[in-house]
Coordinates of C-alpha atoms and ligand atoms in Angstrom, one line a residue:
X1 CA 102.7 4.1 -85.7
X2 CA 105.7 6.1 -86.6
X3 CA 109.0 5.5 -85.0
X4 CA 109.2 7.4 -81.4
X5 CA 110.9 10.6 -82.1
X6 CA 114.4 10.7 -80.3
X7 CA 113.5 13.8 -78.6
X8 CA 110.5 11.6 -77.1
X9 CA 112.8 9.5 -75.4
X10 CA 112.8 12.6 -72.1
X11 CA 112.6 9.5 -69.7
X12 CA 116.2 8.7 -68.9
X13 CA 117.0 5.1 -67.0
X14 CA 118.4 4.9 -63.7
X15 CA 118.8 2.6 -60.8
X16 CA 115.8 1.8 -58.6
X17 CA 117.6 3.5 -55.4
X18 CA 118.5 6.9 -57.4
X19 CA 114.7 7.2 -58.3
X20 CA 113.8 6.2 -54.8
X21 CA 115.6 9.3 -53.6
X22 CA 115.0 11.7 -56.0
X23 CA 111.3 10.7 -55.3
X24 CA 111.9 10.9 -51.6
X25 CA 113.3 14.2 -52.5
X26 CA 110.6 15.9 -54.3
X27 CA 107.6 14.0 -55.1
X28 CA 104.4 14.2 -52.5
X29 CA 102.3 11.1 -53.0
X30 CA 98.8 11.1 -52.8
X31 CA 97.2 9.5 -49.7
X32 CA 100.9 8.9 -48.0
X33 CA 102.7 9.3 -44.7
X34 CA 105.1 11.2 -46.3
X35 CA 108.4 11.0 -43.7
X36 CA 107.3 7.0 -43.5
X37 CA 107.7 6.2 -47.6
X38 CA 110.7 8.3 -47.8
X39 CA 112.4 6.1 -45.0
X40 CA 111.2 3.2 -47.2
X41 CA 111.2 4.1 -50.4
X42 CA 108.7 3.5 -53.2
X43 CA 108.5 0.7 -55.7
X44 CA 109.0 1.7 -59.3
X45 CA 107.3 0.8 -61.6
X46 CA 108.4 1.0 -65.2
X47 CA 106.3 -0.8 -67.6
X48 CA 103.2 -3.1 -68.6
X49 CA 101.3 -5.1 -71.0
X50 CA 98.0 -6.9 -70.6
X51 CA 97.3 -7.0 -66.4
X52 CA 101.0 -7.6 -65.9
X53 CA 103.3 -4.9 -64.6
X54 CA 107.4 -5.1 -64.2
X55 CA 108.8 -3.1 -61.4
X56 CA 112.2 -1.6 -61.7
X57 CA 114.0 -4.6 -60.4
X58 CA 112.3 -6.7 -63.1
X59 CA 109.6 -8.6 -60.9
X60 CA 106.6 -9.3 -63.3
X61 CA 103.2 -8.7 -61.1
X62 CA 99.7 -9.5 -61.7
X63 CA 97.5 -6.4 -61.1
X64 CA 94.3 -7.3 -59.8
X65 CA 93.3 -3.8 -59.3
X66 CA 93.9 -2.3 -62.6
X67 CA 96.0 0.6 -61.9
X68 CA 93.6 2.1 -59.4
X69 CA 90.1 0.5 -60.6
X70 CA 90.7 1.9 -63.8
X71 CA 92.8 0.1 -67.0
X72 CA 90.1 -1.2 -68.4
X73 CA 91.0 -2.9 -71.1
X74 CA 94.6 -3.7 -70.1
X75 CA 97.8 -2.2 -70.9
X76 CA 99.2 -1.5 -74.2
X77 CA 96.0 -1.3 -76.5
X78 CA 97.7 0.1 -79.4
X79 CA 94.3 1.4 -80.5
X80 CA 94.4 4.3 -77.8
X81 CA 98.1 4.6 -78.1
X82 CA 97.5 5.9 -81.6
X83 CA 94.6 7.7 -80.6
X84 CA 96.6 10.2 -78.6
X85 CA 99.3 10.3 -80.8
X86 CA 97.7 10.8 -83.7
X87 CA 95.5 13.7 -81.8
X88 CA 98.1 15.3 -80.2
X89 CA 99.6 16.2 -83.8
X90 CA 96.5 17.4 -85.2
X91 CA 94.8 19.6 -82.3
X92 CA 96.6 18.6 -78.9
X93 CA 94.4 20.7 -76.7
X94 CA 91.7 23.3 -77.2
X95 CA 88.7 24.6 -75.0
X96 CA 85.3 24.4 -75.4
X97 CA 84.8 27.8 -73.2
X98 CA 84.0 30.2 -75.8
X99 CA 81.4 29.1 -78.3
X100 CA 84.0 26.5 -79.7
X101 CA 84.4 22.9 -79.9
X102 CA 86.7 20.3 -81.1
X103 CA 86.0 16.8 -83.1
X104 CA 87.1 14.3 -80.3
X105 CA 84.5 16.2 -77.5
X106 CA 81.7 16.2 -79.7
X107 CA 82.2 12.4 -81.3
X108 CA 82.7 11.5 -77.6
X109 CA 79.4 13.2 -76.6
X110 CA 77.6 11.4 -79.3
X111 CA 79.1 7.9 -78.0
X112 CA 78.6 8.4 -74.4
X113 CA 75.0 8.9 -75.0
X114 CA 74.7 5.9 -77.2
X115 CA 76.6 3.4 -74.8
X116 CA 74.6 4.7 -71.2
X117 CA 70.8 4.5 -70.2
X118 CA 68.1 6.5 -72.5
X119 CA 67.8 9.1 -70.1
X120 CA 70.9 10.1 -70.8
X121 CA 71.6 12.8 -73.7
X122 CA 73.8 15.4 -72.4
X123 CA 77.3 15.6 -71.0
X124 CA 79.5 17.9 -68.6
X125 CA 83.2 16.9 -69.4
X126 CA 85.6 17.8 -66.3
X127 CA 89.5 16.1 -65.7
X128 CA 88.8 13.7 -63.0
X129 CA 85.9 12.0 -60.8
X130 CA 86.4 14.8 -58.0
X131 CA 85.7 17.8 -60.2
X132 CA 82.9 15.4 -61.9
X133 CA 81.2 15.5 -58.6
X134 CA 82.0 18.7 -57.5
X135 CA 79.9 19.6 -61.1
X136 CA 77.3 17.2 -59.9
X137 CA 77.0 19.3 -56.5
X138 CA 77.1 22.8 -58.2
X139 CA 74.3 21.2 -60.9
X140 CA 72.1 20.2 -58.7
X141 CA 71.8 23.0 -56.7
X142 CA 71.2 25.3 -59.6
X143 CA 68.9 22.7 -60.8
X144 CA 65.9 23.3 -57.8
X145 CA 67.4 27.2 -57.7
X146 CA 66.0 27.4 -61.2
X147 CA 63.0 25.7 -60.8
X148 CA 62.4 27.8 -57.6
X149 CA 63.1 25.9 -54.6
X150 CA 66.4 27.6 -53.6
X151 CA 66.0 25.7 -50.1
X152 CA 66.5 22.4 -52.0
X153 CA 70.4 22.3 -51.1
X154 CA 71.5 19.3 -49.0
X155 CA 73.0 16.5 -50.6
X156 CA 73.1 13.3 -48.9
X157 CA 75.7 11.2 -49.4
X158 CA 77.1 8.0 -47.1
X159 CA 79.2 6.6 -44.5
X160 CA 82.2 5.2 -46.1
X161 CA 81.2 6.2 -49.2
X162 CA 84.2 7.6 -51.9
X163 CA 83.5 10.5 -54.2
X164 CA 87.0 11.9 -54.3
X165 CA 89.2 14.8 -52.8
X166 CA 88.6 18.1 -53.6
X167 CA 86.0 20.1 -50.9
X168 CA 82.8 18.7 -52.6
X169 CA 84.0 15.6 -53.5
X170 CA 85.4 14.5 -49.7
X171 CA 82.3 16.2 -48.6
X172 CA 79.7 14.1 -50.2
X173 CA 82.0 10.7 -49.5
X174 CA 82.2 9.5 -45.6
X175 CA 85.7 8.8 -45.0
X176 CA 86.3 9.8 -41.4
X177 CA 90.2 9.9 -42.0
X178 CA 89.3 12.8 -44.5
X179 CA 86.7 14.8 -43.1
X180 CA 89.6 14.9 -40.3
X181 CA 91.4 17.2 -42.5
X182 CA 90.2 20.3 -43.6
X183 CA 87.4 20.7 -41.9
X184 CA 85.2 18.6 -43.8
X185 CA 82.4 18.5 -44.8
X186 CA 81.5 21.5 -45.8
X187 CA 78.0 22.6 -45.2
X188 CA 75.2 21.2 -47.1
X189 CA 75.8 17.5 -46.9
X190 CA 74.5 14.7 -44.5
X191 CA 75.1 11.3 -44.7
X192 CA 73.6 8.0 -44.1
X193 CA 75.0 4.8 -42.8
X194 CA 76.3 2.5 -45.8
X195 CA 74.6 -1.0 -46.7
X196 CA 77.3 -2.8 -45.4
X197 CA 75.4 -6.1 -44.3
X198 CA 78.3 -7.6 -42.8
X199 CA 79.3 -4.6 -40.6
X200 CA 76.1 -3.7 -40.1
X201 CA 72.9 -5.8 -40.8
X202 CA 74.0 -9.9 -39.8
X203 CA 71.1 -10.3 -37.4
X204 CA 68.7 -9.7 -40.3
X205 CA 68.7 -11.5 -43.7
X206 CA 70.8 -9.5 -46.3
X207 CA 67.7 -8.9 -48.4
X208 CA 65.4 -7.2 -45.3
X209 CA 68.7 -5.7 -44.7
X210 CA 68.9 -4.1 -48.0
X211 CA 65.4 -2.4 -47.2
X212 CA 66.2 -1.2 -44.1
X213 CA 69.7 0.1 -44.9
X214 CA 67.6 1.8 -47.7
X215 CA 65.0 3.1 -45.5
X216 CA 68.3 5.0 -43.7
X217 CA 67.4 7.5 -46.6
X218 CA 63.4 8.5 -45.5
X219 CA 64.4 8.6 -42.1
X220 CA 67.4 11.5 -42.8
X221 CA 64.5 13.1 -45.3
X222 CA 62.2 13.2 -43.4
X223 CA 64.8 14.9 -40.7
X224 CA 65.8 17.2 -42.8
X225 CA 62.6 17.7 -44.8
X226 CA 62.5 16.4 -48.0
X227 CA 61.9 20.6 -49.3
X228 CA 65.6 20.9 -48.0
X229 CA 66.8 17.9 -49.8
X230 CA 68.7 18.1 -53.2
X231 CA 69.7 14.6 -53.8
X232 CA 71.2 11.4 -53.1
X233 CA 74.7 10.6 -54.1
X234 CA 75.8 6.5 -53.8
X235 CA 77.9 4.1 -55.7
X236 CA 76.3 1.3 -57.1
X237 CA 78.8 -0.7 -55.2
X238 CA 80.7 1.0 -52.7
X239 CA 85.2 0.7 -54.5
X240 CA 87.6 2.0 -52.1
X241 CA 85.2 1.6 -49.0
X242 CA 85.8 -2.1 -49.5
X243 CA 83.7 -3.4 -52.7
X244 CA 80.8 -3.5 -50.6
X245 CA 77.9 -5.2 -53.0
X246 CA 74.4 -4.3 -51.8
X247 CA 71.5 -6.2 -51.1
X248 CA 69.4 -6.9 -54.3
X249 CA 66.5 -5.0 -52.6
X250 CA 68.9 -2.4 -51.5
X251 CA 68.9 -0.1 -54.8
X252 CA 65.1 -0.3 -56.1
X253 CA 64.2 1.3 -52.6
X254 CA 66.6 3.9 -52.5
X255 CA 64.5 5.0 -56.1
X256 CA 61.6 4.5 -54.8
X257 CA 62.2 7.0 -51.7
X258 CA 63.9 9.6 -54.2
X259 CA 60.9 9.4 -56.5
X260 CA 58.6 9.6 -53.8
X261 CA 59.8 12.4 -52.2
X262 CA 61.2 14.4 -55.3
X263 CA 64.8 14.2 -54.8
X264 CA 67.5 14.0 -57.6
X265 CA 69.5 10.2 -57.7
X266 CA 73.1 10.3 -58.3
X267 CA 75.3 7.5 -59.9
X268 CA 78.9 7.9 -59.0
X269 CA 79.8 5.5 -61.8
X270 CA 83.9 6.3 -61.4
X271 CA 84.4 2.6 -60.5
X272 CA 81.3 1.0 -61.4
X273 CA 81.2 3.2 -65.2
X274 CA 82.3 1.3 -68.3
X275 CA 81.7 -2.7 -68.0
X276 CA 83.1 -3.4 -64.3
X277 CA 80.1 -4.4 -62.7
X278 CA 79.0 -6.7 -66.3
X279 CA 76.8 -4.4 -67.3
X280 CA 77.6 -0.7 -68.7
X281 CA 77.4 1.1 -65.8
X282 CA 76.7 -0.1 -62.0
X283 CA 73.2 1.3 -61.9
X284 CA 72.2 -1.0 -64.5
X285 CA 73.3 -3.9 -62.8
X286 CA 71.8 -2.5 -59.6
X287 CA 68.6 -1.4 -60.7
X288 CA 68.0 1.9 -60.5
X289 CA 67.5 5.2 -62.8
X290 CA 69.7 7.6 -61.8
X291 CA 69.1 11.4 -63.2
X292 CA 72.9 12.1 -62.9
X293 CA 75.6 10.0 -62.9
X294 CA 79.3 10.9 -62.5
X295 CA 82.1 9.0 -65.0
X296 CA 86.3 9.0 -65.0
X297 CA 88.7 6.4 -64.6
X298 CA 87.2 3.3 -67.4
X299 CA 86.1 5.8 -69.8
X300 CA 89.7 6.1 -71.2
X301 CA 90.9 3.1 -68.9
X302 CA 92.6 5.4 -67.4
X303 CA 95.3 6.0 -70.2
X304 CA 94.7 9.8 -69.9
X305 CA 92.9 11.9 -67.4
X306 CA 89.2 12.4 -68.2
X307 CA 85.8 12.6 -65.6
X308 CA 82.3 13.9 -66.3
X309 CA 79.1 13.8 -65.4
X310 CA 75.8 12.5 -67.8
X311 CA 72.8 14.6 -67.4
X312 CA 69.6 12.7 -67.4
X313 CA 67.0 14.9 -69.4
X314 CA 65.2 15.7 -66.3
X315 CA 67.9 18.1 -65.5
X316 CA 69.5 18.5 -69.4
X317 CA 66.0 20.1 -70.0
X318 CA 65.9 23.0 -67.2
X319 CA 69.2 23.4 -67.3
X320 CA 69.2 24.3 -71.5
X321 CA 65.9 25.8 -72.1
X322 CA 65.5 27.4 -68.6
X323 CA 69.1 28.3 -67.2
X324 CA 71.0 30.8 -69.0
X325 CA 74.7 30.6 -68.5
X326 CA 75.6 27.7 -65.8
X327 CA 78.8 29.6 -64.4
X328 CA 80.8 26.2 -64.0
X329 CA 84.1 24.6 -65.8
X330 CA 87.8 23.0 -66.1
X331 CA 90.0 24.2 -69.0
X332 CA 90.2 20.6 -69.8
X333 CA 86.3 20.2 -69.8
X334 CA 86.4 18.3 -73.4
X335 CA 90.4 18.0 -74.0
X336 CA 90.2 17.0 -77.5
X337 CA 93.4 14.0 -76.5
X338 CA 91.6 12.9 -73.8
X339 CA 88.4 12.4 -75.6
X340 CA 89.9 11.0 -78.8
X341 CA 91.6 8.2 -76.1
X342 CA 88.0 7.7 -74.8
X343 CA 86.3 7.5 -78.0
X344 CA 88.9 4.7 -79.0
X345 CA 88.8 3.1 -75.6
X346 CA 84.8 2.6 -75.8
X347 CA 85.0 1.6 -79.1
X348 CA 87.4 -1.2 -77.9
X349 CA 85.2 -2.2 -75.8
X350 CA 82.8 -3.1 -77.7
X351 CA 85.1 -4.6 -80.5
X352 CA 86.0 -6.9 -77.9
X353 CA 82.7 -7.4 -76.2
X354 CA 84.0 -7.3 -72.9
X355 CA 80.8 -6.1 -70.9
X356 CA 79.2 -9.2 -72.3
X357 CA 82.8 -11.1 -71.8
X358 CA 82.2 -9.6 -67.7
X359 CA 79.1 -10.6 -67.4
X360 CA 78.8 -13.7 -69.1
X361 CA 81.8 -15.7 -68.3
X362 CA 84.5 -14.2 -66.4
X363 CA 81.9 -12.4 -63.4
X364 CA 80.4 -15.6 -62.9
X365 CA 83.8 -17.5 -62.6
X366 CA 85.1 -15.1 -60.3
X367 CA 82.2 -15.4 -57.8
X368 CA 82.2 -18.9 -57.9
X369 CA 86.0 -19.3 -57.3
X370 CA 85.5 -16.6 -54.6
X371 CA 82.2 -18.9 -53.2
X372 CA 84.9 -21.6 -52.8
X373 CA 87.2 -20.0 -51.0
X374 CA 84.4 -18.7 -48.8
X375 CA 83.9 -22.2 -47.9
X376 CA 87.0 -23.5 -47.6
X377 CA 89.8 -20.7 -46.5
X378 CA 89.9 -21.0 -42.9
X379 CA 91.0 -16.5 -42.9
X380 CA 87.9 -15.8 -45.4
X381 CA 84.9 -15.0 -43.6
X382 CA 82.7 -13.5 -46.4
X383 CA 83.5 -13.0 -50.6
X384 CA 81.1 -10.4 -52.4
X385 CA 81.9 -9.9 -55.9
X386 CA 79.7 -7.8 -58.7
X387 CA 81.4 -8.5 -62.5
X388 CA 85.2 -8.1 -62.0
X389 CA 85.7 -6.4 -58.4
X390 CA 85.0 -8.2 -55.3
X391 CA 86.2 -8.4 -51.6
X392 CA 87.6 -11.1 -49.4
X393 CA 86.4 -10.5 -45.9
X394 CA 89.7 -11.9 -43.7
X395 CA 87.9 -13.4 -40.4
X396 CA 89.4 -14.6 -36.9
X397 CA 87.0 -17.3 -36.7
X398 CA 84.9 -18.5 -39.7
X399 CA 82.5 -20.1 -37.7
X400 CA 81.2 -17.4 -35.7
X401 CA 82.4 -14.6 -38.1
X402 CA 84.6 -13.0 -35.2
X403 CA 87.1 -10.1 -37.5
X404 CA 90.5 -9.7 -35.7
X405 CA 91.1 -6.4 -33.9
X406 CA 91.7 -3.6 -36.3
X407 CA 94.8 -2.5 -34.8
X408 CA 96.5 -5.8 -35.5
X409 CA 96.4 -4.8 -39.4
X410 CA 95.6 -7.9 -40.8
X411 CA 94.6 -7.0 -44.5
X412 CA 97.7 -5.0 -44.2
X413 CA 100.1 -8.3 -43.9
X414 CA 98.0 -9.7 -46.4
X415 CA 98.7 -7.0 -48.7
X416 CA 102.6 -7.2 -48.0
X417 CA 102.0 -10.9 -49.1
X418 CA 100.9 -9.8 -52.3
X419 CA 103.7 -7.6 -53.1
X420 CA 106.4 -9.9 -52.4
X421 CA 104.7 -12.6 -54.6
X422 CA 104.3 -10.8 -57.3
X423 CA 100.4 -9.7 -56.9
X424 CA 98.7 -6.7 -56.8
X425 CA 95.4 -6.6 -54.7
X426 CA 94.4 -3.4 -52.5
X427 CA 93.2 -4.2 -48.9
X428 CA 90.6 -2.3 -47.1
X429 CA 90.8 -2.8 -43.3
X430 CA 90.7 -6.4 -43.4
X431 CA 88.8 -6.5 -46.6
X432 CA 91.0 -7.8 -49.6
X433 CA 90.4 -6.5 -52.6
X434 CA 90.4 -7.5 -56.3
X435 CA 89.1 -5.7 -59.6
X436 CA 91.3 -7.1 -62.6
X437 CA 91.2 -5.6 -65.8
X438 CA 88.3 -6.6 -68.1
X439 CA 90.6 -8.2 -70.5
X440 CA 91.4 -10.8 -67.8
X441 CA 91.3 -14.5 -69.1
X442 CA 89.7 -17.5 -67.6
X443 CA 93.1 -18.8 -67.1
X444 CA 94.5 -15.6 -65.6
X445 CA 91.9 -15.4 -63.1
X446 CA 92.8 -19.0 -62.4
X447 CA 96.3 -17.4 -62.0
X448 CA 95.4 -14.8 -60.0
X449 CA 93.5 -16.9 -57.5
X450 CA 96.6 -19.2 -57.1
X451 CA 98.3 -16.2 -56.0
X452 CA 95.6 -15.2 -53.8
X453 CA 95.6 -18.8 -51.9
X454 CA 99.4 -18.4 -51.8
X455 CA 99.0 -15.2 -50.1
X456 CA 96.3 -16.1 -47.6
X457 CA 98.2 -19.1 -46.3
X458 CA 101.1 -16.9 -45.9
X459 CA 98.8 -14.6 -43.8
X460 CA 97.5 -17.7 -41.7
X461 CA 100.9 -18.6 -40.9
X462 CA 101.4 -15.4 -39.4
X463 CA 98.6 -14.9 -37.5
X464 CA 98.6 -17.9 -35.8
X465 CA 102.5 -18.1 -35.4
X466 CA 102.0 -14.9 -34.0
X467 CA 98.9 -16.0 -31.5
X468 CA 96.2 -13.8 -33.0
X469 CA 93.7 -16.8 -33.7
Ligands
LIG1 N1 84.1 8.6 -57.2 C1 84.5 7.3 -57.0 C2 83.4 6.3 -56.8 C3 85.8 6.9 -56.9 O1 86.2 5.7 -56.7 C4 86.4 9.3 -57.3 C5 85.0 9.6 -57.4 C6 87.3 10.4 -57.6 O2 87.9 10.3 -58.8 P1 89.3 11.0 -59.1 O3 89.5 10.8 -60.5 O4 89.2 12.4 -58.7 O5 90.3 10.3 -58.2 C7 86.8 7.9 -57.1 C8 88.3 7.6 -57.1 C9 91.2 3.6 -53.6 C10 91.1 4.8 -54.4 O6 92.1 3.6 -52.8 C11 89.9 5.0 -55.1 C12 89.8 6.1 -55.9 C13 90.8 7.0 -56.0 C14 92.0 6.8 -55.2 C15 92.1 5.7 -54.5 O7 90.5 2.6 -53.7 N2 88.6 6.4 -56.6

């Protein structure tokens, strides 16, 4: 590239505690006790490369969760850089709105339907997962309205499930702390408990688990009347409820239900979407053949704001040749800089092979390093991993798989652990949480898991200096 123009340089540089206060100041953070990160004050961070970041005070850290489940292919691709530099010259926005269209959408289009399942030919571009499945809940129902079964509203979604923040997207997710708020959900959507064979299913095998967990699904049909029923909304593997991997059986019985009784199957791929799970997307990995499926984060690795949702040809068909106008968009549905980021980020993914480099080699090594800590951490009670993001299930007593009271927050102290040593995992509950980038090396998950040990030891210190064991 060119040289950084020296009006570029907006950014100024100033000590970590005048940004801490100016941030205190005026900057709401998302998912924050707001008075209790003022009194504390954020940590700045100021740069990366690779899956390292440098905080304002100059501490390197590992991130194990790739920005928020989302850098992909690691920080400071140059190809993507150039992507959106070269873009923003040439066209830096336009819509798609009015019988127009730019370049980047339409190359991106093309590529999208090349890299997911065959059912898929047709995309809705929106600017985040949350509007993708707020699209996905406005689709659907004009779906069946079209085809003349107007009662066919109710979207079922699950316990614990994530599918963002606006209305629709906290609706069809089942985070109690949310639908708290707001007075959610809104009507229209039930749920169904999670397969979450640790919390829920350790008297049976996981696998008969995984059918019955599945079976959750006919049981609120057949409650609700399948007639009533749009569709079912899941994540292959459940992200920020904990990286909860289902059951093998769990997924090909959620399709059979859905195809017995009609309804639509929804993929919300945000996490699971481009190579974290080894595969493409989660639902190949899984097993299933979803009709929608909802996209953000990995599809630019998360260098510049994008979402969608693919449209299996089911729906692509009724909705084109039967629909008229669908009365549904964002003014950055198709940003031509967005989309020329993603069309350079998938094509670096597959210049460096790393859904094959997930699946074959580094996936593998990750459960198996997790499998050993399983066995031999006395705090780890369970590991689950699917490609590059898995949980650490912190335990009281590994024998009898006794968790430590909620209230004690655990995964919290954990998490403090990681910080101060220079690792970045995410803790759910007690759940400890990894999802590196897909670039990660052998050796750095060897890295990363020496950090991890570190951490937990610290953990077991405290908890049984403090008498929680
Ligand atoms: N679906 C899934 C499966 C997600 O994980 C969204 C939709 C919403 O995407 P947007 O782009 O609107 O944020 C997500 C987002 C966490 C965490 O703490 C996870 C997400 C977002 C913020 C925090 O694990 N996932």
């Amino acid at each position: 590239m060119s040289q950084i123009h020296p009006q570029a340089a907006l950014i100024e540089r100033r000590s970590t505690g005048e940004w801490q206060r100016a941030d205190a100041a005026h900057f709401l953070h998302p998912f924050t006790d707001f008075k209790g990160l003022a009194a504390k004050g954020s940590r700045i961070i100021e740069r990366a490369d690779n899956i390292y970041l440098w905080d304002s005070e100059g501490h390197k850290i590992l991130d194990a969760m790739s920005g928020l489940w989302c850098v992909n292919v690691g920080y400071g691709q140059q190809s993507l850089i150039d992507a959106a530099a070269r873009q923003m010259k040439e066209l830096p926005f336009y819509n798609a709105f009015f019988q127009t269209a730019t370049p980047p959408a339409i190359e991106l289009a093309e590529l999208l339907a090349e890299v997911t399942p065959p059912q898929f030919q047709h995309v809705f571009f929106t600017g985040s997962g949350s509007e993708g499945n707020d699209t996905v809940l406005r689709m659907v129902r004009r779906y069946w309205d079209i085809l003349g079964q107007p009662r066919r509203q109710t979207v079922i979604g699950r316990i614990n499930g994530y599918h963002g923040s606006t209305m629709a997207g906290a609706s069809l997710g089942g985070m109690s702390g949310m639908h708290a708020q707001g007075g959610l959900p809104i009507p229209g959507i039930a749920h169904i408990e999670q397969p979450h064979w640790f919390a829920l299913g350790r008297e049976q095998s996981r696998e008969d688990f995984g059918l019955s967990a599945a079976r959750w699904l006919e049981a609120k049909l057949l409650e609700l009347g399948p007639e009533n029923v749009a569709a079912f909304i899941g994540e292959p593997v459940q992200g920020a409820g904990g990286v909860i991997v289902p059951p093998a059986s769990y997924w090909p019985e959620i399709q059979r239900i859905c195809d017995q009784y009609g309804v639509l199957l929804v993929s919300d791929e945000v996490i699971c979407g481009f190579g974290r799970t080894g595969a493409w997307f989660g639902c190949e990995t899984q097993g299933f053949k979803p009709d929608l499926m909802t996209f953000a984060k990995g599809v630019t690795s998360g260098y510049i704001p994008l979402g969608g949702v693919m449209v299996g040809e089911r729906i692509a068909r009724v909705l084109i040749d039967q629909g008229g106008e669908f009365e549904h968009g964002f003014t950055y549905s198709g940003h031509p800089t967005a989309c020329a980021v993603a069309v350079a980020n998938i094509r670096l993914l597959r210049q460096l092979h790393l859904v094959k480099h997930v699946q074959a080699s580094t996936g593998p090594y990750l459960a198996a390093q997790f499998a050993k800590l399983a066995e031999q951490h006395p705090l780890v009670g369970e590991a689950q991993s699917c490609g590059l993001m898995g949980a650490l299930q912190l335990v009281r007593n590994k024998t009898t798989l006794q968790t430590f009271a909620p209230e004690l927050g655990v995964g919290m102290l954990c998490r403090a652990h990681c910080f101060g040593n220079g690792l970045i995992m995410r803790a759910v509950g007690d759940r400890m949480i990894v999802a590196p980038p897909l670039v990660t090396t052998l050796a750095q998950i060897d890295e990363m898991l020496g950090l991890i040990r570190r951490c937990l030891d610290l953990t077991l210190d405290d908890v049984s200096r403090r008498g929680w064991l």
